[in-house]
Amino acid sequence: AQKITQTQPGMFVQEKEAVTLDCTYDTSDQSYGLFWYKQPSSGEMIFLIYQGSYDEQNATEGRYSLNFQKARKSANLVISASQLGDSAMYFCAMRDDDYKLSFGAGTTVTVRA
Amino acid sequence: DTAVSQTPKYLVTQMGNDKSIKCEQNLGHDTMYWYKQDSKKFLKIMFSYNNKELIINETVPNRFSPKSPDKAHLNLHINSLELGDSAVYFCASSQVGTGQQETQYFGPGTRLLVL
């Protein structure tokens, strides 16, 4: 069964605007971690932000913030003030009790000048 | 000061050959992983080692054999390569625990093409 669902295969955003990438997850574990990674066209996987299941506050890292809604099992990534260098594929991932990461299918973001 | 490194970066080989990919991390982490990213960019865990002990072994053909000589290294050996093995293979490492310390950091990937 799909643990992580990213429903947006691709998105366009204007430079300097904000964009929200959707992620929903499925788990019966009480303790889990949610992650977002960025994969630019060069191919490396870059860690962006982490949210723990027990964290009451939404995580923020610079221009990245995670909108964590536990009851809805969603962990959307918000990128504010988009830059051309934000054009990439973005993956949502979850670590559950067996310590492996399950990834979503990814969302490709293209920032337009 | 590379955190997680992999060699080689590119690997082009013929069907039926045997090849290895090496991974090293200098982050002091106790857990290392191998992931496979297919042509549709889907990422899936293959193996994980914690302090040299295999802890995750997903449904992977037994032609794939991981080996961890110490907790800073995790190698992947592939026997009798098939066309379907063509993919990008990522090594990652983390510190098992809770909170952000469990974040997995990825190597640059090895692009394997089987002809």
Coordinates of N, CA and C in Angstrom, one line a residue, chain B residues 21 32-34 46-49 54 56-57 60-69 73-78:
Chain B
I21 N 29.7 -1.1 -6.4 CA 29.6 0.3 -6.1 C 30.0 0.5 -4.6
M32 N 23.7 2.9 7.5 CA 23.9 3.2 6.1 C 22.9 2.4 5.3
Y33 N 22.5 3.0 4.1 CA 21.4 2.5 3.3 C 21.8 2.5 1.8
W34 N 21.2 1.6 1.1 CA 21.2 1.6 -0.4 C 19.8 1.8 -0.9
M46 N 16.7 -0.5 -0.5 CA 17.1 -1.9 -0.8 C 17.6 -2.6 0.4
F47 N 18.6 -2.0 1.0 CA 19.2 -2.5 2.2 C 19.6 -1.4 3.2
S48 N 19.8 -1.9 4.5 CA 20.3 -1.0 5.5 C 21.2 -1.8 6.5
Y49 N 22.2 -1.2 6.9 CA 23.1 -1.7 7.9 C 23.2 -0.8 9.0
L54 N 23.1 -6.2 9.1 CA 22.0 -6.0 8.2 C 20.7 -5.9 8.9
I56 N 17.8 -4.1 7.3 CA 16.7 -4.0 6.3 C 17.2 -4.7 5.1
N57 N 16.4 -5.6 4.6 CA 16.7 -6.4 3.4 C 15.4 -6.5 2.6
V60 N 14.7 -7.8 -2.9 CA 15.7 -7.5 -3.9 C 16.3 -8.8 -4.4
P61 N 16.5 -9.0 -5.7 CA 17.1 -10.2 -6.2 C 18.4 -10.5 -5.5
N62 N 18.7 -11.8 -5.2 CA 19.9 -12.2 -4.5 C 21.2 -12.0 -5.3
R63 N 21.0 -11.5 -6.5 CA 22.2 -11.0 -7.3 C 22.8 -9.8 -6.7
F64 N 22.0 -9.1 -5.8 CA 22.5 -7.9 -5.1 C 23.0 -8.3 -3.7
S65 N 24.3 -8.0 -3.4 CA 24.8 -8.3 -2.1 C 25.5 -7.2 -1.5
P66 N 25.0 -6.6 -0.4 CA 25.6 -5.5 0.3 C 26.7 -6.1 1.2
K67 N 27.7 -5.2 1.5 CA 28.7 -5.6 2.4 C 29.2 -4.4 3.2
S68 N 29.3 -4.5 4.5 CA 29.7 -3.4 5.3 C 30.9 -3.8 6.1
P69 N 32.1 -3.4 5.6 CA 33.4 -3.8 6.4 C 33.5 -3.0 7.7
H73 N 31.5 2.4 5.9 CA 31.5 2.0 4.5 C 30.4 1.0 4.3
L74 N 29.8 1.1 3.1 CA 28.8 0.1 2.7 C 28.9 0.0 1.2
N75 N 29.2 -1.2 0.8 CA 29.4 -1.5 -0.6 C 28.3 -2.3 -1.2
L76 N 28.0 -2.2 -2.5 CA 27.0 -3.0 -3.1 C 27.6 -3.7 -4.3
H77 N 27.5 -5.1 -4.3 CA 28.0 -5.9 -5.4 C 26.8 -6.5 -6.1
I78 N 26.9 -6.4 -7.4 CA 25.8 -6.9 -8.3 C 26.3 -7.9 -9.2

